Amino acid sequence: MDSIALELIKNTLNESYTDTADIFTVSSQEVNGITYDDIETKLNQEPIKCLLSYNDNRIAKGVVLTSEVEATLFLNNDVDIPLNSKIVITRLGQVYKYRSMAIARKYETHQEIDLKAIDIA
């Protein structure tokens, strides 16, 4: 696919994303000579446009098959989201908190990340 067509598709997808996300990672940082191992850092300056897709439980022969994956996040492929990042998604004014639980599947036009809901006190 030529680069002009690819950019057109990427832009069209990006315009269709109606949700936004903030990405957080945990890392070690030294503060005043003391190393803290649980410092949460926000990766993005502005909310990232995305689309949250809920995963349905599947039913096979009357048995509900569940999965650790509770949702999939679709977004532009120029964002790198580390495994196990906290992802806070805003959809229609409602906030949802997830953890990335797999390495992103990157395609020419977008990426998909499997998510698991988290409860943060």
PDB file of C-alpha atoms in Angstrom:
ATOM      1  CA  MET A   1       0.000   0.000   0.000  1.00  0.00           C
ATOM      2  CA  ASP A   2       1.442   3.391  -0.896  1.00  0.00           C
ATOM      3  CA  SER A   3       2.202   5.930   1.815  1.00  0.00           C
ATOM      4  CA  ILE A   4      -0.524   8.390   0.766  1.00  0.00           C
ATOM      5  CA  ALA A   5      -3.259   5.744   0.966  1.00  0.00           C
ATOM      6  CA  LEU A   6      -1.839   4.475   4.250  1.00  0.00           C
ATOM      7  CA  GLU A   7      -1.870   7.958   5.805  1.00  0.00           C
ATOM      8  CA  LEU A   8      -5.433   8.512   4.579  1.00  0.00           C
ATOM      9  CA  ILE A   9      -6.585   5.284   6.244  1.00  0.00           C
ATOM     10  CA  LYS A  10      -4.716   6.127   9.472  1.00  0.00           C
ATOM     11  CA  ASN A  11      -6.254   9.606   9.573  1.00  0.00           C
ATOM     12  CA  THR A  12      -9.739   8.227   8.916  1.00  0.00           C
ATOM     13  CA  LEU A  13      -9.365   5.688  11.719  1.00  0.00           C
ATOM     14  CA  ASN A  14      -7.986   8.324  14.084  1.00  0.00           C
ATOM     15  CA  GLU A  15     -10.972  10.586  13.377  1.00  0.00           C
ATOM     16  CA  SER A  16     -13.364   7.721  14.192  1.00  0.00           C
ATOM     17  CA  TYR A  17     -11.887   7.188  17.666  1.00  0.00           C
ATOM     18  CA  THR A  18     -14.331   8.695  20.156  1.00  0.00           C
ATOM     19  CA  ASP A  19     -12.636   7.811  23.454  1.00  0.00           C
ATOM     20  CA  THR A  20      -9.466   9.195  25.048  1.00  0.00           C
ATOM     21  CA  ALA A  21      -6.746   7.508  27.110  1.00  0.00           C
ATOM     22  CA  ASP A  22      -4.033   8.467  29.536  1.00  0.00           C
ATOM     23  CA  ILE A  23      -1.155   5.999  29.916  1.00  0.00           C
ATOM     24  CA  PHE A  24       0.749   5.449  33.165  1.00  0.00           C
ATOM     25  CA  THR A  25       3.802   3.292  33.902  1.00  0.00           C
ATOM     26  CA  VAL A  26       5.528   2.421  37.162  1.00  0.00           C
ATOM     27  CA  SER A  27       9.268   2.859  37.386  1.00  0.00           C
ATOM     28  CA  SER A  28      12.102   3.412  39.814  1.00  0.00           C
ATOM     29  CA  GLN A  29      13.235   6.970  40.492  1.00  0.00           C
ATOM     30  CA  GLU A  30      15.737   8.514  42.828  1.00  0.00           C
ATOM     31  CA  VAL A  31      14.461  11.406  44.929  1.00  0.00           C
ATOM     32  CA  ASN A  32      16.838  13.139  47.343  1.00  0.00           C
ATOM     33  CA  GLY A  33      19.175  10.133  47.381  1.00  0.00           C
ATOM     34  CA  ILE A  34      16.387   7.610  48.037  1.00  0.00           C
ATOM     35  CA  THR A  35      15.283   5.177  45.309  1.00  0.00           C
ATOM     36  CA  TYR A  36      11.548   4.605  45.053  1.00  0.00           C
ATOM     37  CA  ASP A  37      10.432   1.555  43.046  1.00  0.00           C
ATOM     38  CA  ASP A  38       6.768   2.464  42.624  1.00  0.00           C
ATOM     39  CA  ILE A  39       6.693   5.914  41.049  1.00  0.00           C
ATOM     40  CA  GLU A  40       3.788   6.232  38.619  1.00  0.00           C
ATOM     41  CA  THR A  41       4.574   8.348  35.564  1.00  0.00           C
ATOM     42  CA  LYS A  42       2.126   9.605  32.942  1.00  0.00           C
ATOM     43  CA  LEU A  43       3.516   8.896  29.454  1.00  0.00           C
ATOM     44  CA  ASN A  44       1.377  11.246  27.372  1.00  0.00           C
ATOM     45  CA  GLN A  45       0.990  15.021  27.655  1.00  0.00           C
ATOM     46  CA  GLU A  46      -2.399  15.171  25.923  1.00  0.00           C
ATOM     47  CA  PRO A  47      -5.137  12.496  26.031  1.00  0.00           C
ATOM     48  CA  ILE A  48      -4.678   9.935  23.256  1.00  0.00           C
ATOM     49  CA  LYS A  49      -7.612   9.351  20.904  1.00  0.00           C
ATOM     50  CA  CYS A  50      -8.673   5.710  20.992  1.00  0.00           C
ATOM     51  CA  LEU A  51     -11.611   3.320  20.847  1.00  0.00           C
ATOM     52  CA  LEU A  52     -12.470   0.931  23.677  1.00  0.00           C
ATOM     53  CA  SER A  53     -14.061  -2.313  22.549  1.00  0.00           C
ATOM     54  CA  TYR A  54     -15.596  -4.546  25.197  1.00  0.00           C
ATOM     55  CA  ASN A  55     -15.025  -8.270  24.807  1.00  0.00           C
ATOM     56  CA  ASP A  56     -18.014 -10.556  25.141  1.00  0.00           C
ATOM     57  CA  ASN A  57     -17.874 -13.867  26.927  1.00  0.00           C
ATOM     58  CA  ARG A  58     -18.369 -16.603  24.423  1.00  0.00           C
ATOM     59  CA  ILE A  59     -20.800 -19.462  24.889  1.00  0.00           C
ATOM     60  CA  ALA A  60     -20.022 -22.919  23.514  1.00  0.00           C
ATOM     61  CA  LYS A  61     -22.498 -25.752  24.034  1.00  0.00           C
ATOM     62  CA  GLY A  62     -24.166 -23.847  26.871  1.00  0.00           C
ATOM     63  CA  VAL A  63     -20.904 -23.200  28.749  1.00  0.00           C
ATOM     64  CA  VAL A  64     -19.636 -19.653  29.199  1.00  0.00           C
ATOM     65  CA  LEU A  65     -16.014 -19.420  28.145  1.00  0.00           C
ATOM     66  CA  THR A  66     -14.300 -16.548  29.899  1.00  0.00           C
ATOM     67  CA  SER A  67     -11.007 -14.885  29.205  1.00  0.00           C
ATOM     68  CA  GLU A  68      -8.581 -12.714  31.133  1.00  0.00           C
ATOM     69  CA  VAL A  69      -9.012 -10.192  28.317  1.00  0.00           C
ATOM     70  CA  GLU A  70     -11.899  -7.909  29.192  1.00  0.00           C
ATOM     71  CA  ALA A  71     -11.507  -5.277  26.485  1.00  0.00           C
ATOM     72  CA  THR A  72      -9.398  -4.300  23.504  1.00  0.00           C
ATOM     73  CA  LEU A  73      -8.058  -0.815  22.910  1.00  0.00           C
ATOM     74  CA  PHE A  74      -7.684   0.454  19.337  1.00  0.00           C
ATOM     75  CA  LEU A  75      -5.435   3.436  18.695  1.00  0.00           C
ATOM     76  CA  ASN A  76      -2.908   4.937  16.323  1.00  0.00           C
ATOM     77  CA  ASN A  77       0.234   2.839  15.909  1.00  0.00           C
ATOM     78  CA  ASP A  78       2.680   5.658  16.652  1.00  0.00           C
ATOM     79  CA  VAL A  79       2.206   5.343  20.436  1.00  0.00           C
ATOM     80  CA  ASP A  80       4.331   2.839  22.362  1.00  0.00           C
ATOM     81  CA  ILE A  81       2.528   1.427  25.401  1.00  0.00           C
ATOM     82  CA  PRO A  82       4.637  -0.818  27.638  1.00  0.00           C
ATOM     83  CA  LEU A  83       3.237  -4.098  28.906  1.00  0.00           C
ATOM     84  CA  ASN A  84       1.424  -3.792  32.258  1.00  0.00           C
ATOM     85  CA  SER A  85       0.776  -0.060  31.858  1.00  0.00           C
ATOM     86  CA  LYS A  86      -2.241   1.447  33.575  1.00  0.00           C
ATOM     87  CA  ILE A  87      -4.592   2.897  30.964  1.00  0.00           C
ATOM     88  CA  VAL A  88      -7.314   5.302  32.061  1.00  0.00           C
ATOM     89  CA  ILE A  89      -9.960   5.629  29.358  1.00  0.00           C
ATOM     90  CA  THR A  90     -12.682   8.267  29.211  1.00  0.00           C
ATOM     91  CA  ARG A  91     -15.804   7.380  27.254  1.00  0.00           C
ATOM     92  CA  LEU A  92     -18.893   9.606  27.250  1.00  0.00           C
ATOM     93  CA  GLY A  93     -17.762  11.216  30.516  1.00  0.00           C
ATOM     94  CA  GLN A  94     -17.276   7.843  32.264  1.00  0.00           C
ATOM     95  CA  VAL A  95     -13.778   6.794  33.391  1.00  0.00           C
ATOM     96  CA  TYR A  96     -12.589   3.182  33.014  1.00  0.00           C
ATOM     97  CA  LYS A  97      -9.298   1.857  34.421  1.00  0.00           C
ATOM     98  CA  TYR A  98      -7.453  -1.005  32.762  1.00  0.00           C
ATOM     99  CA  ARG A  99      -4.046  -2.651  32.696  1.00  0.00           C
ATOM    100  CA  SER A 100      -2.394  -3.641  29.418  1.00  0.00           C
ATOM    101  CA  MET A 101      -1.900  -7.382  29.580  1.00  0.00           C
ATOM    102  CA  ALA A 102      -0.238  -8.195  26.288  1.00  0.00           C
ATOM    103  CA  ILE A 103       2.229  -6.693  23.887  1.00  0.00           C
ATOM    104  CA  ALA A 104       0.449  -4.461  21.392  1.00  0.00           C
ATOM    105  CA  ARG A 105      -0.481  -5.981  18.048  1.00  0.00           C
ATOM    106  CA  LYS A 106       0.732  -3.331  15.616  1.00  0.00           C
ATOM    107  CA  TYR A 107      -0.525  -3.066  12.062  1.00  0.00           C
ATOM    108  CA  GLU A 108       0.236  -0.551   9.307  1.00  0.00           C
ATOM    109  CA  THR A 109      -2.813   1.543  10.202  1.00  0.00           C
ATOM    110  CA  HIS A 110      -3.402   1.020  13.934  1.00  0.00           C
ATOM    111  CA  GLN A 111      -2.622  -1.091  16.976  1.00  0.00           C
ATOM    112  CA  GLU A 112      -4.709  -3.253  19.304  1.00  0.00           C
ATOM    113  CA  ILE A 113      -3.963  -3.836  22.987  1.00  0.00           C
ATOM    114  CA  ASP A 114      -5.669  -6.410  25.230  1.00  0.00           C
ATOM    115  CA  LEU A 115      -6.849  -4.983  28.561  1.00  0.00           C
ATOM    116  CA  LYS A 116      -7.919  -6.241  31.964  1.00  0.00           C
ATOM    117  CA  ALA A 117     -10.074  -4.076  34.246  1.00  0.00           C
ATOM    118  CA  ILE A 118      -8.444  -2.934  37.478  1.00  0.00           C
ATOM    119  CA  ASP A 119      -9.856  -1.542  40.679  1.00  0.00           C
ATOM    120  CA  ILE A 120      -7.772   1.231  42.107  1.00  0.00           C
ATOM    121  CA  ALA A 121      -8.546   2.350  45.640  1.00  0.00           C
TER     122      ALA A 121
END
